[in-house]
């Protein structure tokens, strides 16, 4: 399994974001022979993952995920980032389809202190539901 942790600053331009997505896409493509998990703070909003609206970054990220063959795992509309001025859903989880089939109980932990404005996200992955070609020799 390949796990790619991401962060992109909200203060950078859309063109920078799209270039960065191309770089992350290169890593995803290099690891296509195994299950891939891409997660982190993308600072992008879209109704596709529960935000009330979609911004330009969200549109780019949606198209990127489709191009990469990744599935968004976020469920519901619980804010992943909460600040005094409001909350947002910017912490996202994407997976290759084989891995996505094995994900169980994806959720935002609302009542757990993180000492941050971002909330923890918890889920489990069941190896039994993964494609056997990705499990290796037994």
JSON list of C-alpha atoms in Angstrom, two decimals:
[
{"chain": "A", "resi": 1, "resn": "UNK", "atom": "CA", "xyz": [0.00, 0.00, 0.00]},
{"chain": "A", "resi": 2, "resn": "UNK", "atom": "CA", "xyz": [1.20, 3.50, -0.80]},
{"chain": "A", "resi": 3, "resn": "UNK", "atom": "CA", "xyz": [0.11, 6.34, 1.50]},
{"chain": "A", "resi": 4, "resn": "UNK", "atom": "CA", "xyz": [0.60, 9.90, 0.27]},
{"chain": "A", "resi": 5, "resn": "UNK", "atom": "CA", "xyz": [0.13, 12.65, 2.86]},
{"chain": "A", "resi": 6, "resn": "UNK", "atom": "CA", "xyz": [-0.59, 16.11, 1.46]},
{"chain": "A", "resi": 7, "resn": "UNK", "atom": "CA", "xyz": [-0.78, 19.74, 2.45]},
{"chain": "A", "resi": 8, "resn": "UNK", "atom": "CA", "xyz": [-1.28, 22.75, 0.20]},
{"chain": "A", "resi": 9, "resn": "UNK", "atom": "CA", "xyz": [-1.35, 26.30, 1.57]},
{"chain": "A", "resi": 10, "resn": "UNK", "atom": "CA", "xyz": [-4.57, 28.28, 1.15]},
{"chain": "A", "resi": 11, "resn": "UNK", "atom": "CA", "xyz": [-2.44, 31.34, 0.33]},
{"chain": "A", "resi": 12, "resn": "UNK", "atom": "CA", "xyz": [-1.02, 30.04, -2.94]},
{"chain": "A", "resi": 13, "resn": "UNK", "atom": "CA", "xyz": [-2.45, 30.58, -6.42]},
{"chain": "A", "resi": 14, "resn": "UNK", "atom": "CA", "xyz": [-4.68, 28.17, -8.35]},
{"chain": "A", "resi": 15, "resn": "UNK", "atom": "CA", "xyz": [-2.00, 27.65, -10.99]},
{"chain": "A", "resi": 16, "resn": "UNK", "atom": "CA", "xyz": [0.42, 26.58, -8.22]},
{"chain": "A", "resi": 17, "resn": "UNK", "atom": "CA", "xyz": [-2.21, 24.19, -6.86]},
{"chain": "A", "resi": 18, "resn": "UNK", "atom": "CA", "xyz": [-2.73, 22.60, -10.27]},
{"chain": "A", "resi": 19, "resn": "UNK", "atom": "CA", "xyz": [1.02, 22.20, -10.77]},
{"chain": "A", "resi": 20, "resn": "UNK", "atom": "CA", "xyz": [1.31, 20.60, -7.34]},
{"chain": "A", "resi": 21, "resn": "UNK", "atom": "CA", "xyz": [-1.52, 18.20, -8.20]},
{"chain": "A", "resi": 22, "resn": "UNK", "atom": "CA", "xyz": [0.42, 17.18, -11.31]},
{"chain": "A", "resi": 23, "resn": "UNK", "atom": "CA", "xyz": [3.39, 16.32, -9.06]},
{"chain": "A", "resi": 24, "resn": "UNK", "atom": "CA", "xyz": [1.22, 14.30, -6.68]},
{"chain": "A", "resi": 25, "resn": "UNK", "atom": "CA", "xyz": [-0.30, 12.60, -9.73]},
{"chain": "A", "resi": 26, "resn": "UNK", "atom": "CA", "xyz": [3.17, 11.49, -10.79]},
{"chain": "A", "resi": 27, "resn": "UNK", "atom": "CA", "xyz": [3.62, 9.77, -7.43]},
{"chain": "A", "resi": 28, "resn": "UNK", "atom": "CA", "xyz": [0.19, 8.13, -7.74]},
{"chain": "A", "resi": 29, "resn": "UNK", "atom": "CA", "xyz": [1.01, 6.90, -11.26]},
{"chain": "A", "resi": 30, "resn": "UNK", "atom": "CA", "xyz": [4.34, 5.43, -10.13]},
{"chain": "A", "resi": 31, "resn": "UNK", "atom": "CA", "xyz": [2.51, 3.40, -7.49]},
{"chain": "A", "resi": 32, "resn": "UNK", "atom": "CA", "xyz": [-0.47, 2.24, -9.53]},
{"chain": "A", "resi": 33, "resn": "UNK", "atom": "CA", "xyz": [0.57, -1.41, -9.09]},
{"chain": "A", "resi": 34, "resn": "UNK", "atom": "CA", "xyz": [-0.57, -1.33, -5.45]},
{"chain": "A", "resi": 35, "resn": "UNK", "atom": "CA", "xyz": [-3.42, 0.21, -3.44]},
{"chain": "A", "resi": 36, "resn": "UNK", "atom": "CA", "xyz": [-3.00, 3.98, -3.06]},
{"chain": "A", "resi": 37, "resn": "UNK", "atom": "CA", "xyz": [-4.30, 6.31, -0.35]},
{"chain": "A", "resi": 38, "resn": "UNK", "atom": "CA", "xyz": [-3.96, 10.09, -0.82]},
{"chain": "A", "resi": 39, "resn": "UNK", "atom": "CA", "xyz": [-5.01, 12.19, 2.16]},
{"chain": "A", "resi": 40, "resn": "UNK", "atom": "CA", "xyz": [-4.40, 15.52, 3.79]},
{"chain": "A", "resi": 41, "resn": "UNK", "atom": "CA", "xyz": [-5.30, 19.18, 3.93]},
{"chain": "A", "resi": 42, "resn": "UNK", "atom": "CA", "xyz": [-5.95, 20.25, 0.34]},
{"chain": "A", "resi": 43, "resn": "UNK", "atom": "CA", "xyz": [-7.60, 23.59, 1.20]},
{"chain": "A", "resi": 44, "resn": "UNK", "atom": "CA", "xyz": [-10.14, 22.91, -1.55]},
{"chain": "A", "resi": 45, "resn": "UNK", "atom": "CA", "xyz": [-13.92, 22.88, -1.20]},
{"chain": "A", "resi": 46, "resn": "UNK", "atom": "CA", "xyz": [-16.47, 20.93, -3.22]},
{"chain": "A", "resi": 47, "resn": "UNK", "atom": "CA", "xyz": [-19.98, 19.63, -2.84]},
{"chain": "A", "resi": 48, "resn": "UNK", "atom": "CA", "xyz": [-18.48, 16.28, -3.94]},
{"chain": "A", "resi": 49, "resn": "UNK", "atom": "CA", "xyz": [-17.08, 15.87, -0.41]},
{"chain": "A", "resi": 50, "resn": "UNK", "atom": "CA", "xyz": [-19.74, 17.64, 1.61]},
{"chain": "A", "resi": 51, "resn": "UNK", "atom": "CA", "xyz": [-18.90, 21.34, 1.36]},
{"chain": "A", "resi": 52, "resn": "UNK", "atom": "CA", "xyz": [-21.88, 23.64, 0.82]},
{"chain": "A", "resi": 53, "resn": "UNK", "atom": "CA", "xyz": [-20.23, 25.03, -2.34]},
{"chain": "A", "resi": 54, "resn": "UNK", "atom": "CA", "xyz": [-17.42, 24.38, -4.79]},
{"chain": "A", "resi": 55, "resn": "UNK", "atom": "CA", "xyz": [-14.43, 26.69, -5.31]},
{"chain": "A", "resi": 56, "resn": "UNK", "atom": "CA", "xyz": [-11.99, 26.72, -8.25]},
{"chain": "A", "resi": 57, "resn": "UNK", "atom": "CA", "xyz": [-9.53, 24.52, -6.34]},
{"chain": "A", "resi": 58, "resn": "UNK", "atom": "CA", "xyz": [-12.33, 22.08, -5.61]},
{"chain": "A", "resi": 59, "resn": "UNK", "atom": "CA", "xyz": [-13.19, 21.86, -9.31]},
{"chain": "A", "resi": 60, "resn": "UNK", "atom": "CA", "xyz": [-9.54, 21.22, -10.19]},
{"chain": "A", "resi": 61, "resn": "UNK", "atom": "CA", "xyz": [-9.21, 18.61, -7.46]},
{"chain": "A", "resi": 62, "resn": "UNK", "atom": "CA", "xyz": [-12.38, 16.81, -8.58]},
{"chain": "A", "resi": 63, "resn": "UNK", "atom": "CA", "xyz": [-11.08, 16.59, -12.16]},
{"chain": "A", "resi": 64, "resn": "UNK", "atom": "CA", "xyz": [-7.64, 15.49, -10.93]},
{"chain": "A", "resi": 65, "resn": "UNK", "atom": "CA", "xyz": [-9.09, 12.69, -8.79]},
{"chain": "A", "resi": 66, "resn": "UNK", "atom": "CA", "xyz": [-11.16, 11.41, -11.72]},
{"chain": "A", "resi": 67, "resn": "UNK", "atom": "CA", "xyz": [-8.11, 11.52, -14.01]},
{"chain": "A", "resi": 68, "resn": "UNK", "atom": "CA", "xyz": [-6.07, 9.61, -11.41]},
{"chain": "A", "resi": 69, "resn": "UNK", "atom": "CA", "xyz": [-8.83, 7.03, -10.99]},
{"chain": "A", "resi": 70, "resn": "UNK", "atom": "CA", "xyz": [-9.22, 7.88, -7.29]},
{"chain": "A", "resi": 71, "resn": "UNK", "atom": "CA", "xyz": [-12.38, 7.73, -5.21]},
{"chain": "A", "resi": 72, "resn": "UNK", "atom": "CA", "xyz": [-13.21, 10.32, -2.55]},
{"chain": "A", "resi": 73, "resn": "UNK", "atom": "CA", "xyz": [-13.84, 8.63, 0.80]},
{"chain": "A", "resi": 74, "resn": "UNK", "atom": "CA", "xyz": [-15.18, 11.63, 2.74]},
{"chain": "A", "resi": 75, "resn": "UNK", "atom": "CA", "xyz": [-18.73, 11.04, 3.94]},
{"chain": "A", "resi": 76, "resn": "UNK", "atom": "CA", "xyz": [-21.25, 13.47, 5.34]},
{"chain": "A", "resi": 77, "resn": "UNK", "atom": "CA", "xyz": [-20.92, 17.19, 5.91]},
{"chain": "A", "resi": 78, "resn": "UNK", "atom": "CA", "xyz": [-19.07, 17.42, 9.23]},
{"chain": "A", "resi": 79, "resn": "UNK", "atom": "CA", "xyz": [-16.41, 20.14, 9.12]},
{"chain": "A", "resi": 80, "resn": "UNK", "atom": "CA", "xyz": [-12.85, 18.83, 9.23]},
{"chain": "A", "resi": 81, "resn": "UNK", "atom": "CA", "xyz": [-11.47, 22.27, 10.08]},
{"chain": "A", "resi": 82, "resn": "UNK", "atom": "CA", "xyz": [-13.16, 24.51, 12.66]},
{"chain": "A", "resi": 83, "resn": "UNK", "atom": "CA", "xyz": [-12.16, 28.12, 13.34]},
{"chain": "A", "resi": 84, "resn": "UNK", "atom": "CA", "xyz": [-13.78, 31.12, 15.01]},
{"chain": "A", "resi": 85, "resn": "UNK", "atom": "CA", "xyz": [-14.88, 32.46, 11.61]},
{"chain": "A", "resi": 86, "resn": "UNK", "atom": "CA", "xyz": [-16.50, 29.14, 10.67]},
{"chain": "A", "resi": 87, "resn": "UNK", "atom": "CA", "xyz": [-15.72, 25.65, 9.52]},
{"chain": "A", "resi": 88, "resn": "UNK", "atom": "CA", "xyz": [-14.87, 23.88, 6.30]},
{"chain": "A", "resi": 89, "resn": "UNK", "atom": "CA", "xyz": [-14.28, 20.48, 4.79]},
{"chain": "A", "resi": 90, "resn": "UNK", "atom": "CA", "xyz": [-10.73, 20.70, 3.43]},
{"chain": "A", "resi": 91, "resn": "UNK", "atom": "CA", "xyz": [-9.17, 17.55, 4.89]},
{"chain": "A", "resi": 92, "resn": "UNK", "atom": "CA", "xyz": [-9.79, 14.89, 2.30]},
{"chain": "A", "resi": 93, "resn": "UNK", "atom": "CA", "xyz": [-9.20, 11.19, 1.75]},
{"chain": "A", "resi": 94, "resn": "UNK", "atom": "CA", "xyz": [-8.89, 9.64, -1.72]},
{"chain": "A", "resi": 95, "resn": "UNK", "atom": "CA", "xyz": [-8.18, 6.00, -2.54]},
{"chain": "A", "resi": 96, "resn": "UNK", "atom": "CA", "xyz": [-7.70, 3.71, -5.48]},
{"chain": "A", "resi": 97, "resn": "UNK", "atom": "CA", "xyz": [-10.93, 1.75, -6.14]},
{"chain": "A", "resi": 98, "resn": "UNK", "atom": "CA", "xyz": [-9.54, -1.53, -4.78]},
{"chain": "A", "resi": 99, "resn": "UNK", "atom": "CA", "xyz": [-8.52, 0.14, -1.54]},
{"chain": "A", "resi": 100, "resn": "UNK", "atom": "CA", "xyz": [-11.76, 2.14, -1.32]},
{"chain": "A", "resi": 101, "resn": "UNK", "atom": "CA", "xyz": [-13.72, -1.12, -1.26]},
{"chain": "A", "resi": 102, "resn": "UNK", "atom": "CA", "xyz": [-11.86, -2.07, 1.91]},
{"chain": "A", "resi": 103, "resn": "UNK", "atom": "CA", "xyz": [-12.41, 1.18, 3.81]},
{"chain": "A", "resi": 104, "resn": "UNK", "atom": "CA", "xyz": [-14.85, 0.98, 6.70]},
{"chain": "A", "resi": 105, "resn": "UNK", "atom": "CA", "xyz": [-16.31, 3.59, 9.06]},
{"chain": "A", "resi": 106, "resn": "UNK", "atom": "CA", "xyz": [-14.73, 6.75, 7.59]},
{"chain": "A", "resi": 107, "resn": "UNK", "atom": "CA", "xyz": [-15.64, 9.55, 10.00]},
{"chain": "A", "resi": 108, "resn": "UNK", "atom": "CA", "xyz": [-14.59, 12.91, 11.43]},
{"chain": "A", "resi": 109, "resn": "UNK", "atom": "CA", "xyz": [-14.01, 12.75, 15.20]},
{"chain": "A", "resi": 110, "resn": "UNK", "atom": "CA", "xyz": [-15.94, 15.77, 16.44]},
{"chain": "A", "resi": 111, "resn": "UNK", "atom": "CA", "xyz": [-15.53, 15.43, 20.19]},
{"chain": "A", "resi": 112, "resn": "UNK", "atom": "CA", "xyz": [-11.82, 14.65, 20.45]},
{"chain": "A", "resi": 113, "resn": "UNK", "atom": "CA", "xyz": [-9.39, 17.49, 21.28]},
{"chain": "A", "resi": 114, "resn": "UNK", "atom": "CA", "xyz": [-6.62, 17.80, 18.67]},
{"chain": "A", "resi": 115, "resn": "UNK", "atom": "CA", "xyz": [-4.92, 21.01, 19.89]},
{"chain": "A", "resi": 116, "resn": "UNK", "atom": "CA", "xyz": [-5.44, 22.22, 16.32]},
{"chain": "A", "resi": 117, "resn": "UNK", "atom": "CA", "xyz": [-8.21, 23.75, 14.25]},
{"chain": "A", "resi": 118, "resn": "UNK", "atom": "CA", "xyz": [-8.30, 20.48, 12.28]},
{"chain": "A", "resi": 119, "resn": "UNK", "atom": "CA", "xyz": [-10.19, 17.44, 13.49]},
{"chain": "A", "resi": 120, "resn": "UNK", "atom": "CA", "xyz": [-8.97, 13.87, 13.39]},
{"chain": "A", "resi": 121, "resn": "UNK", "atom": "CA", "xyz": [-10.35, 11.56, 10.73]},
{"chain": "A", "resi": 122, "resn": "UNK", "atom": "CA", "xyz": [-10.62, 7.86, 11.51]},
{"chain": "A", "resi": 123, "resn": "UNK", "atom": "CA", "xyz": [-11.28, 4.87, 9.30]},
{"chain": "A", "resi": 124, "resn": "UNK", "atom": "CA", "xyz": [-10.18, 1.29, 8.98]},
{"chain": "A", "resi": 125, "resn": "UNK", "atom": "CA", "xyz": [-9.10, -0.75, 6.00]},
{"chain": "A", "resi": 126, "resn": "UNK", "atom": "CA", "xyz": [-10.11, -4.38, 5.71]},
{"chain": "A", "resi": 127, "resn": "UNK", "atom": "CA", "xyz": [-7.55, -6.43, 3.80]},
{"chain": "A", "resi": 128, "resn": "UNK", "atom": "CA", "xyz": [-10.21, -9.07, 3.08]},
{"chain": "A", "resi": 129, "resn": "UNK", "atom": "CA", "xyz": [-12.05, -6.79, 0.70]},
{"chain": "A", "resi": 130, "resn": "UNK", "atom": "CA", "xyz": [-8.95, -5.74, -1.24]},
{"chain": "A", "resi": 131, "resn": "UNK", "atom": "CA", "xyz": [-8.24, -7.16, -4.67]},
{"chain": "A", "resi": 132, "resn": "UNK", "atom": "CA", "xyz": [-6.18, -10.36, -4.20]},
{"chain": "A", "resi": 133, "resn": "UNK", "atom": "CA", "xyz": [-3.55, -9.18, -6.71]},
{"chain": "A", "resi": 134, "resn": "UNK", "atom": "CA", "xyz": [-2.61, -6.45, -4.21]},
{"chain": "A", "resi": 135, "resn": "UNK", "atom": "CA", "xyz": [-2.24, -8.73, -1.22]},
{"chain": "A", "resi": 136, "resn": "UNK", "atom": "CA", "xyz": [0.96, -10.43, -2.39]},
{"chain": "A", "resi": 137, "resn": "UNK", "atom": "CA", "xyz": [2.05, -14.00, -1.61]},
{"chain": "A", "resi": 138, "resn": "UNK", "atom": "CA", "xyz": [0.42, -15.77, 1.29]}
]
